[in-house]
Amino acid sequence: MFVKTEQLHNELSLFRTISSHRVFLLLLFQSITGHFSDGADDEVEVNCSLEKNQFVLSKGDKGRGVPLKRPAFCPIKHLSVKEAAAIPLDVQQRGIDVGVAIVLQTTNQRVLLTRRAKELRIFPNVWVPPGGHVEPEETLLDAGLRELQEETGLRLEPEQVCPKILGLWEASLSPSPEEVSACLWADSQLVRAMVTAVDGEDTEVQLEHLPSSVSVSQVSTGGALTESTLPLTVFVSRAPASGPDLERVSTGTKYALELWLKSLETPEA
């Protein structure tokens, strides 16, 4: 989800990788993106809505829907028939977890990113927008703003923001100091460099006119912020093909930021 605020000079473009609880759209263990394509495409257009605690997706008309994307290396996409059949039935039927990520944009076109705490089980030390699950009876915007406050301490009321859904990201997954260890307001120049470091590809990264280090705010165990710097290479690193992960911007976050950059090029009605 994309959210603008005139009070904070940042963007948290509520790229709401939106979500509600469980959506029983499919009986088979398969990729949602693949369900709306011929199975080979990694990006499709869909219509989406949150109705009675269910996130509903349908095929979208070209040029009028919301983009839904999965990474090219999505493990569900590459499951063989034999591997899919070996997955326990309770896992096949558990449904889809939905979450919302907020890309908060300021009036000077910066966006807020946070580094996940190194103690977290999933994606530790990875840079992402604030976000999390949608609770029962919450709207997508309510969930996004709640997660924003829980993770960063920033409190915004719905009437203070101008939300927009940028796109949907499908991922396979099995300041609050418990969740966030650092935060950063990234301008469009840094963001452009981030999105050129495409995971799974060997494309050239655009680093022109960027400094060798980036200013960030480290979050202490007590929640205090301390100014620090990190090498630029941290933010243009790619997900490793094998072995342990490293500090980087997550694949889904790069997609959200790419959509945000496109939104800057599109005049508002």
Short mmCIF file of C-alpha atoms in Angstrom, two decimals:
data_model
loop_
_atom_site.label_atom_id
_atom_site.label_comp_id
_atom_site.label_asym_id
_atom_site.label_seq_id
_atom_site.Cartn_x
_atom_site.Cartn_y
_atom_site.Cartn_z
CA MET A 1 0.00 0.00 0.00
CA PHE A 2 1.20 3.49 -0.75
CA VAL A 3 0.61 6.23 1.76
CA LYS A 4 1.50 9.87 1.58
CA THR A 5 1.59 12.22 4.49
CA GLU A 6 2.20 15.93 4.50
CA GLN A 7 3.41 15.85 8.11
CA LEU A 8 6.32 13.44 7.73
CA HIS A 9 8.86 14.10 5.04
CA ASN A 10 8.87 10.50 4.01
CA GLU A 11 7.07 7.88 2.03
CA LEU A 12 5.66 4.74 3.33
CA SER A 13 3.95 4.09 0.11
CA LEU A 14 1.69 1.59 1.69
CA PHE A 15 2.78 -0.93 -0.92
CA ARG A 16 0.42 -2.96 1.09
CA THR A 17 1.49 -6.43 0.22
CA ILE A 18 -1.85 -6.60 1.64
CA SER A 19 -3.53 -9.11 3.55
CA SER A 20 -6.11 -10.58 5.71
CA HIS A 21 -6.06 -13.94 7.39
CA ARG A 22 -6.55 -17.05 5.38
CA VAL A 23 -8.06 -17.19 1.93
CA PHE A 24 -9.24 -20.57 0.74
CA LEU A 25 -9.02 -19.84 -2.96
CA LEU A 26 -7.17 -22.98 -3.98
CA LEU A 27 -7.52 -26.60 -3.01
CA LEU A 28 -4.09 -27.49 -4.38
CA PHE A 29 -0.71 -26.39 -3.10
CA GLN A 30 0.24 -23.98 -5.86
CA SER A 31 1.39 -20.46 -6.54
CA ILE A 32 -1.34 -17.82 -6.54
CA THR A 33 0.44 -15.96 -9.34
CA GLY A 34 0.60 -19.18 -11.34
CA HIS A 35 -3.12 -19.70 -10.81
CA PHE A 36 -3.84 -16.48 -12.73
CA SER A 37 -1.32 -17.15 -15.52
CA ASP A 38 -0.26 -20.07 -17.68
CA GLY A 39 2.10 -21.06 -14.92
CA ALA A 40 5.20 -19.49 -16.46
CA ASP A 41 4.55 -15.77 -15.95
CA ASP A 42 5.86 -14.26 -12.72
CA GLU A 43 3.65 -11.15 -12.86
CA VAL A 44 -0.08 -10.81 -13.59
CA GLU A 45 -2.83 -8.26 -13.05
CA VAL A 46 -5.65 -8.96 -10.60
CA ASN A 47 -8.57 -7.30 -8.87
CA CYS A 48 -8.49 -7.46 -5.08
CA SER A 49 -10.71 -6.64 -2.12
CA LEU A 50 -10.96 -7.42 1.59
CA GLU A 51 -14.43 -8.80 2.37
CA LYS A 52 -15.52 -10.25 5.71
CA ASN A 53 -11.95 -11.04 6.77
CA GLN A 54 -11.18 -12.69 3.44
CA PHE A 55 -8.79 -11.30 0.84
CA VAL A 56 -10.48 -11.93 -2.51
CA LEU A 57 -8.56 -12.01 -5.80
CA SER A 58 -9.92 -12.26 -9.34
CA LYS A 59 -8.48 -11.96 -12.83
CA GLY A 60 -7.85 -8.32 -13.72
CA ASP A 61 -8.20 -6.55 -17.07
CA LYS A 62 -4.87 -5.62 -18.65
CA GLY A 63 -3.86 -2.11 -17.68
CA ARG A 64 -6.65 -1.74 -15.11
CA GLY A 65 -5.81 -4.27 -12.39
CA VAL A 66 -3.28 -4.36 -9.56
CA PRO A 67 0.06 -6.06 -10.29
CA LEU A 68 0.66 -9.36 -8.48
CA LYS A 69 4.21 -10.72 -8.64
CA ARG A 70 6.29 -13.60 -7.31
CA PRO A 71 10.08 -14.02 -7.41
CA ALA A 72 11.46 -15.99 -10.35
CA PHE A 73 12.95 -18.44 -7.84
CA CYS A 74 9.60 -19.03 -6.04
CA PRO A 75 9.91 -22.56 -4.58
CA ILE A 76 6.22 -23.34 -5.12
CA LYS A 77 6.57 -22.51 -8.81
CA HIS A 78 9.31 -25.10 -9.21
CA LEU A 79 7.67 -27.94 -7.29
CA SER A 80 7.44 -31.17 -9.27
CA VAL A 81 4.20 -33.17 -9.25
CA LYS A 82 5.87 -35.71 -6.98
CA GLU A 83 7.13 -33.05 -4.56
CA ALA A 84 3.71 -31.38 -4.40
CA ALA A 85 2.01 -34.70 -3.69
CA ALA A 86 4.38 -35.33 -0.77
CA ILE A 87 3.29 -32.17 1.06
CA PRO A 88 1.05 -33.03 4.05
CA LEU A 89 -2.66 -32.47 3.48
CA ASP A 90 -3.00 -30.02 6.38
CA VAL A 91 -0.33 -27.83 4.78
CA GLN A 92 -2.03 -28.02 1.37
CA GLN A 93 -5.33 -26.86 2.85
CA ARG A 94 -4.11 -24.23 5.32
CA GLY A 95 -4.91 -21.32 3.00
CA ILE A 96 -3.02 -18.11 2.33
CA ASP A 97 -1.67 -15.73 4.96
CA VAL A 98 -2.14 -12.09 4.01
CA GLY A 99 -0.09 -9.18 5.30
CA VAL A 100 0.28 -5.49 4.57
CA ALA A 101 3.53 -3.58 4.04
CA ILE A 102 3.53 0.22 4.14
CA VAL A 103 5.70 2.31 1.86
CA LEU A 104 5.50 5.66 3.62
CA GLN A 105 6.34 8.61 1.39
CA THR A 106 7.15 12.08 2.60
CA THR A 107 6.54 15.33 0.79
CA ASN A 108 10.19 15.38 -0.29
CA GLN A 109 9.82 11.90 -1.81
CA ARG A 110 11.67 9.72 0.66
CA VAL A 111 10.51 6.30 1.84
CA LEU A 112 10.93 4.55 5.18
CA LEU A 113 12.77 1.22 5.39
CA THR A 114 13.55 -0.78 8.54
CA ARG A 115 16.09 -3.51 9.20
CA ARG A 116 14.63 -6.63 10.78
CA ALA A 117 16.23 -7.66 14.06
CA LYS A 118 18.95 -10.29 13.78
CA GLU A 119 17.17 -12.50 16.35
CA LEU A 120 14.10 -13.00 14.13
CA ARG A 121 13.60 -16.47 12.66
CA ILE A 122 12.44 -15.25 9.23
CA PHE A 123 14.63 -12.88 7.18
CA PRO A 124 16.84 -11.57 10.00
CA ASN A 125 18.94 -8.48 9.20
CA VAL A 126 16.99 -7.81 5.98
CA TRP A 127 15.72 -4.33 5.03
CA VAL A 128 11.95 -4.07 4.51
CA PRO A 129 9.09 -1.55 4.85
CA PRO A 130 7.10 -1.68 8.12
CA GLY A 131 4.25 -4.17 7.97
CA GLY A 132 2.62 -7.34 9.23
CA HIS A 133 -0.59 -9.33 9.40
CA VAL A 134 -4.10 -7.94 9.23
CA GLU A 135 -6.09 -8.61 12.38
CA PRO A 136 -9.79 -9.67 12.32
CA GLU A 137 -12.16 -6.82 11.37
CA GLU A 138 -9.28 -4.50 10.41
CA THR A 139 -9.16 -2.67 7.10
CA LEU A 140 -5.94 -2.80 5.12
CA LEU A 141 -5.18 0.81 6.02
CA ASP A 142 -5.89 0.25 9.72
CA ALA A 143 -3.56 -2.75 9.74
CA GLY A 144 -0.80 -0.87 7.96
CA LEU A 145 -0.96 2.13 10.29
CA ARG A 146 -1.05 -0.14 13.36
CA GLU A 147 2.06 -2.01 12.19
CA LEU A 148 3.76 1.30 11.42
CA GLN A 149 3.22 2.50 14.97
CA GLU A 150 4.18 -0.84 16.55
CA GLU A 151 7.46 -1.09 14.65
CA THR A 152 8.57 2.54 14.42
CA GLY A 153 6.57 4.55 16.97
CA LEU A 154 5.12 6.74 14.20
CA ARG A 155 1.40 7.31 14.77
CA LEU A 156 -0.78 8.44 11.87
CA GLU A 157 -4.57 8.62 11.71
CA PRO A 158 -6.38 7.39 8.57
CA GLU A 159 -7.57 10.92 7.75
CA GLN A 160 -3.93 12.14 7.73
CA VAL A 161 -2.83 9.96 4.83
CA CYS A 162 -3.68 9.37 1.17
CA PRO A 163 -3.45 5.58 0.71
CA LYS A 164 -3.03 3.73 -2.57
CA ILE A 165 -2.40 0.06 -3.33
CA LEU A 166 0.75 -0.20 -5.42
CA GLY A 167 0.88 -3.94 -5.88
CA LEU A 168 0.82 -7.43 -4.37
CA TRP A 169 3.81 -9.64 -3.63
CA GLU A 170 3.60 -13.40 -3.24
CA ALA A 171 6.18 -15.02 -0.98
CA SER A 172 6.57 -18.50 0.44
CA LEU A 173 7.29 -18.39 4.16
CA SER A 174 6.97 -21.23 6.48
CA PRO A 175 10.90 1.10 16.60
CA SER A 176 10.17 -2.08 18.42
CA PRO A 177 13.66 -3.40 19.25
CA GLU A 178 12.24 -6.94 19.16
CA GLU A 179 11.52 -6.54 15.43
CA VAL A 180 13.52 -3.57 14.12
CA SER A 181 17.24 -2.99 14.61
CA ALA A 182 17.68 0.05 12.32
CA CYS A 183 15.69 2.40 10.09
CA LEU A 184 16.38 4.57 7.08
CA TRP A 185 14.65 7.26 5.02
CA ALA A 186 15.72 6.44 1.45
CA ASP A 187 15.51 9.00 -1.35
CA SER A 188 14.62 8.10 -4.93
CA GLN A 189 18.26 8.02 -6.07
CA LEU A 190 19.19 5.37 -3.50
CA VAL A 191 15.98 3.47 -4.20
CA ARG A 192 16.78 3.35 -7.92
CA ALA A 193 20.12 1.74 -7.09
CA MET A 194 18.39 -0.79 -4.81
CA VAL A 195 15.92 -1.97 -7.45
CA THR A 196 18.62 -2.42 -10.12
CA ALA A 197 20.24 -5.10 -7.93
CA VAL A 198 17.73 -7.72 -9.11
CA ASP A 199 17.88 -10.95 -7.12
CA GLY A 200 18.63 -13.99 -9.25
CA GLU A 201 20.06 -11.89 -12.10
CA ASP A 202 23.47 -10.49 -12.95
CA THR A 203 22.35 -7.06 -14.14
CA GLU A 204 24.44 -3.93 -13.69
CA VAL A 205 23.73 -1.88 -10.59
CA GLN A 206 23.32 1.88 -11.07
CA LEU A 207 25.58 3.57 -8.52
CA GLU A 208 26.29 6.87 -10.26
CA HIS A 209 26.71 9.88 -7.94
CA LEU A 210 25.93 7.85 -4.80
CA PRO A 211 28.19 8.10 -1.74
CA SER A 212 30.00 4.98 -0.54
CA SER A 213 28.07 4.96 2.75
CA VAL A 214 24.46 5.50 3.80
CA SER A 215 23.22 7.21 6.98
CA VAL A 216 20.89 5.07 9.09
CA SER A 217 19.46 5.14 12.62
CA GLN A 218 20.41 2.16 14.78
CA VAL A 219 17.78 1.04 17.33
CA SER A 220 19.12 0.06 20.76
CA THR A 221 17.57 -2.62 22.98
CA GLY A 222 15.86 0.18 24.88
CA GLY A 223 14.41 1.72 21.72
CA ALA A 224 16.76 4.72 21.51
CA LEU A 225 18.00 5.85 18.08
CA THR A 226 21.68 6.41 17.31
CA GLU A 227 22.95 7.86 14.03
CA SER A 228 25.30 5.56 12.15
CA THR A 229 26.40 4.64 8.62
CA LEU A 230 26.42 1.46 6.57
CA PRO A 231 28.30 0.69 3.34
CA LEU A 232 26.31 1.35 0.17
CA THR A 233 27.02 -2.25 -0.82
CA VAL A 234 24.59 -3.46 1.89
CA PHE A 235 21.67 -1.92 0.00
CA VAL A 236 22.64 -3.19 -3.45
CA SER A 237 23.48 -6.76 -2.40
CA ARG A 238 21.59 -9.64 -3.98
CA ALA A 239 20.03 -12.65 -2.27
CA PRO A 240 22.63 -15.47 -2.26
CA ALA A 241 21.82 -18.49 -4.40
CA SER A 242 22.95 -20.79 -1.58
CA GLY A 243 24.46 -20.67 1.88
CA PRO A 244 23.62 -18.24 4.69
CA ASP A 245 21.72 -15.06 3.96
CA LEU A 246 23.28 -11.61 4.32
CA GLU A 247 22.15 -8.10 5.20
CA ARG A 248 20.31 -6.76 2.16
CA VAL A 249 17.06 -5.29 0.89
CA SER A 250 14.47 -8.06 0.54
CA THR A 251 13.28 -9.18 -2.90
CA GLY A 252 9.68 -8.19 -2.16
CA THR A 253 10.80 -4.78 -0.90
CA LYS A 254 12.65 -4.13 -4.17
CA TYR A 255 9.43 -4.87 -6.04
CA ALA A 256 7.48 -2.49 -3.79
CA LEU A 257 10.06 0.24 -4.30
CA GLU A 258 10.02 -0.29 -8.06
CA LEU A 259 6.26 0.28 -8.03
CA TRP A 260 6.77 3.37 -5.89
CA LEU A 261 9.24 4.82 -8.40
CA LYS A 262 6.70 4.23 -11.17
CA SER A 263 4.06 6.05 -9.12
CA LEU A 264 6.30 9.12 -9.02
CA GLU A 265 6.26 9.20 -12.82
CA THR A 266 2.45 9.01 -13.01
CA PRO A 267 0.64 12.33 -12.46
CA GLU A 268 -2.14 12.12 -9.88
CA ALA A 269 -5.66 12.72 -11.16
#
